[in-house]
CSV table of C-alpha atoms and ligand atoms in Angstrom, one decimal:
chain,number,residue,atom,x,y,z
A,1,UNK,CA,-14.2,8.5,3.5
A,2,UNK,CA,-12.0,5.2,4.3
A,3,UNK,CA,-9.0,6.9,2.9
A,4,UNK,CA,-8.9,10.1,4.9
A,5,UNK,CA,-9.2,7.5,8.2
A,6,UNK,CA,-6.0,5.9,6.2
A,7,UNK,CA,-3.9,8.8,5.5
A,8,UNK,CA,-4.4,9.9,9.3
A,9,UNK,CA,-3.1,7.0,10.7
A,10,UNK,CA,-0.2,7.4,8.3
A,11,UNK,CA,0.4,10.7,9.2
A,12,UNK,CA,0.2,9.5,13.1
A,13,UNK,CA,2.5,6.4,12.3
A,14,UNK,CA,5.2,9.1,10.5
A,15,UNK,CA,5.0,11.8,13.1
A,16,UNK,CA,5.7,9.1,16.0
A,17,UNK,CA,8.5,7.5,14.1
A,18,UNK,CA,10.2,10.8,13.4
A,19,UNK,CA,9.9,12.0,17.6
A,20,UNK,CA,11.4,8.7,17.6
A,21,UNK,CA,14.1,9.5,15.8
A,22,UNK,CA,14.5,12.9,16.5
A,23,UNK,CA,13.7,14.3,13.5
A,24,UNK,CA,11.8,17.9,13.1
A,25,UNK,CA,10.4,18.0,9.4
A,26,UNK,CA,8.9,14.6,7.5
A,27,UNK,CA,10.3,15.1,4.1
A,28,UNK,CA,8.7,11.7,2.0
A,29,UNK,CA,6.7,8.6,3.2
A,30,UNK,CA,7.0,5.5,1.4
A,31,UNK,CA,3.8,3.3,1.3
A,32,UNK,CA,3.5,-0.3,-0.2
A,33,UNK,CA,0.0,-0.5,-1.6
A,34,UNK,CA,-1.3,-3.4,-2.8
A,35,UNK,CA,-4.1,-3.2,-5.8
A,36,UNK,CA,-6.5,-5.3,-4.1
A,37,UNK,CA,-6.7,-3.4,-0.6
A,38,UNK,CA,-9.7,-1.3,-1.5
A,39,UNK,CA,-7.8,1.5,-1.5
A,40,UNK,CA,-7.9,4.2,-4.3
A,41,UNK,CA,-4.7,5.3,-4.7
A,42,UNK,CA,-5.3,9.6,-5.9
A,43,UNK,CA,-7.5,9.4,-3.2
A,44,UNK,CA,-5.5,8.8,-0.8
A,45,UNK,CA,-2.6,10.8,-1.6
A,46,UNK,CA,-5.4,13.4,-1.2
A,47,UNK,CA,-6.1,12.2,1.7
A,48,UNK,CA,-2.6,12.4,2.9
A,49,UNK,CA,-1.9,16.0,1.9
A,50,UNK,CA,-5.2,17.0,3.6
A,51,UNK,CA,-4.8,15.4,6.6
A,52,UNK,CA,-1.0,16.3,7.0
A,53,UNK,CA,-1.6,19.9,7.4
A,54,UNK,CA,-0.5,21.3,10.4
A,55,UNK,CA,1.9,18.2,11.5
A,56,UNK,CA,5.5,17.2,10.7
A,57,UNK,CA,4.2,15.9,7.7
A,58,UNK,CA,3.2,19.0,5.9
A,59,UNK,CA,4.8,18.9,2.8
A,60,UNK,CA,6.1,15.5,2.8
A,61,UNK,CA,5.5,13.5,-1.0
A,62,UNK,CA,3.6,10.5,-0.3
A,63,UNK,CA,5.9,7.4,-2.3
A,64,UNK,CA,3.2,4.9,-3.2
A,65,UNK,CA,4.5,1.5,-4.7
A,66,UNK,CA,1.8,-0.2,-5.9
A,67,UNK,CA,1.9,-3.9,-5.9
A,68,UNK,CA,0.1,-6.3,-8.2
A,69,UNK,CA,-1.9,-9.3,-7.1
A,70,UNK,CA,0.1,-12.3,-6.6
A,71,UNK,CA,-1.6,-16.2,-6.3
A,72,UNK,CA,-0.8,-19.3,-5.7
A,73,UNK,CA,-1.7,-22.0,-8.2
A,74,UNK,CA,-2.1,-25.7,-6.8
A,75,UNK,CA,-1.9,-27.1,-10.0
A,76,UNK,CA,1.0,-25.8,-11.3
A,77,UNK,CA,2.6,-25.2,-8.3
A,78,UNK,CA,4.0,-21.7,-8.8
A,79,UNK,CA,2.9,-18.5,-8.2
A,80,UNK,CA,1.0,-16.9,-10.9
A,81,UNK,CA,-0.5,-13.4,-11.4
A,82,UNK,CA,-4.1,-13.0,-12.6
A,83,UNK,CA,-4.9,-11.7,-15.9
A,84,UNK,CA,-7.3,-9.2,-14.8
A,85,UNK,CA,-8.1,-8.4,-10.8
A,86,UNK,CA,-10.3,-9.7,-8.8
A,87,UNK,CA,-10.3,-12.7,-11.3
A,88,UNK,CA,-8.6,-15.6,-9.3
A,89,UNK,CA,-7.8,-18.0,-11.5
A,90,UNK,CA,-4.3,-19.2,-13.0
A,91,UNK,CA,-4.0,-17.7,-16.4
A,92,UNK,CA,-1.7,-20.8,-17.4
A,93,UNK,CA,-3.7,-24.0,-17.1
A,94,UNK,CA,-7.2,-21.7,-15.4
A,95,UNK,CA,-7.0,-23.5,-12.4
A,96,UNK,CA,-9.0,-21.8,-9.2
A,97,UNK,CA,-6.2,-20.0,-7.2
A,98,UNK,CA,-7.9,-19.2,-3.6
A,99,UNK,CA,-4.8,-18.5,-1.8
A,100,UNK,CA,-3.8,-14.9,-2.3
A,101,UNK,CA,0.1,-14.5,-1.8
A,102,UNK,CA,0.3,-10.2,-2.5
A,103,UNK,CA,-1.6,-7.7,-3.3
A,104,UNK,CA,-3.7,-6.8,0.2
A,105,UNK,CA,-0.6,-4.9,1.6
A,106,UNK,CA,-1.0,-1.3,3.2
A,107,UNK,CA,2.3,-0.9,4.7
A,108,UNK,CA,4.4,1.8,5.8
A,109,UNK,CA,8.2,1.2,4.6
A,110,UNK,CA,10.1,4.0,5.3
A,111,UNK,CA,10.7,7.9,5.8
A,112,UNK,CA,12.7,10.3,4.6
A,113,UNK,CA,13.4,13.4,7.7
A,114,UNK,CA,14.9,15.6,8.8
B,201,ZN,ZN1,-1.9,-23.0,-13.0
């Protein structure tokens, strides 16, 4: 399951950041996730509860922002978001738009501990 191998590295990259910092308890993570990096977002917030257990994570609510898919159109030279994903043309003059701007991210922004 590729979100299970997710949440676990999110778990490792919290519980390192907190020894870091001195902190005991991991009280919320906050994850940027974009809507076209594959990942499904219930999933992993399953994931993330199951694979917390037992670390100084247990507990902690999982903050997912989810970003939409930005991309650059050529023509007119703006940034543009697609009507439907996965569909990368502009939806203002239909222009091809291969150059993908947002919406890949998987990124840890923060914690909240304690
Ligand atoms: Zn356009």
């Amino acid at each position: 399951m590729h979100e299970l191998s997710i949440a676990l590295s999110l778990v490792e990259m919290a519980e390192e950041q907190t020894r870091k910092q001195g902190g005991s308890q991991v009280f919320s993570v906050h994850l940027k996730l974009g809507l076209l990096s594959g990942v499904v977002k219930d999933a992993l917030l399953f994931a993330f509860e199951a694979a917390s257990v037992g670390t100084l994570v247990e507990g902690a609510t999982l903050m997912i922002e989810e970003l939409p898919v930005v991309v650059f159109c050529p023509n007119c030279q703006q940034e543009q978001t697609p009507c439907e994903l996965f569909q990368f043309f502009c939806p203002v003059c239909a222009t091809p738009t291969p150059e993908i701007r947002s919406g890949k991210e998987l990124t840890l922004v923060g914690l909240e501990i304690a």
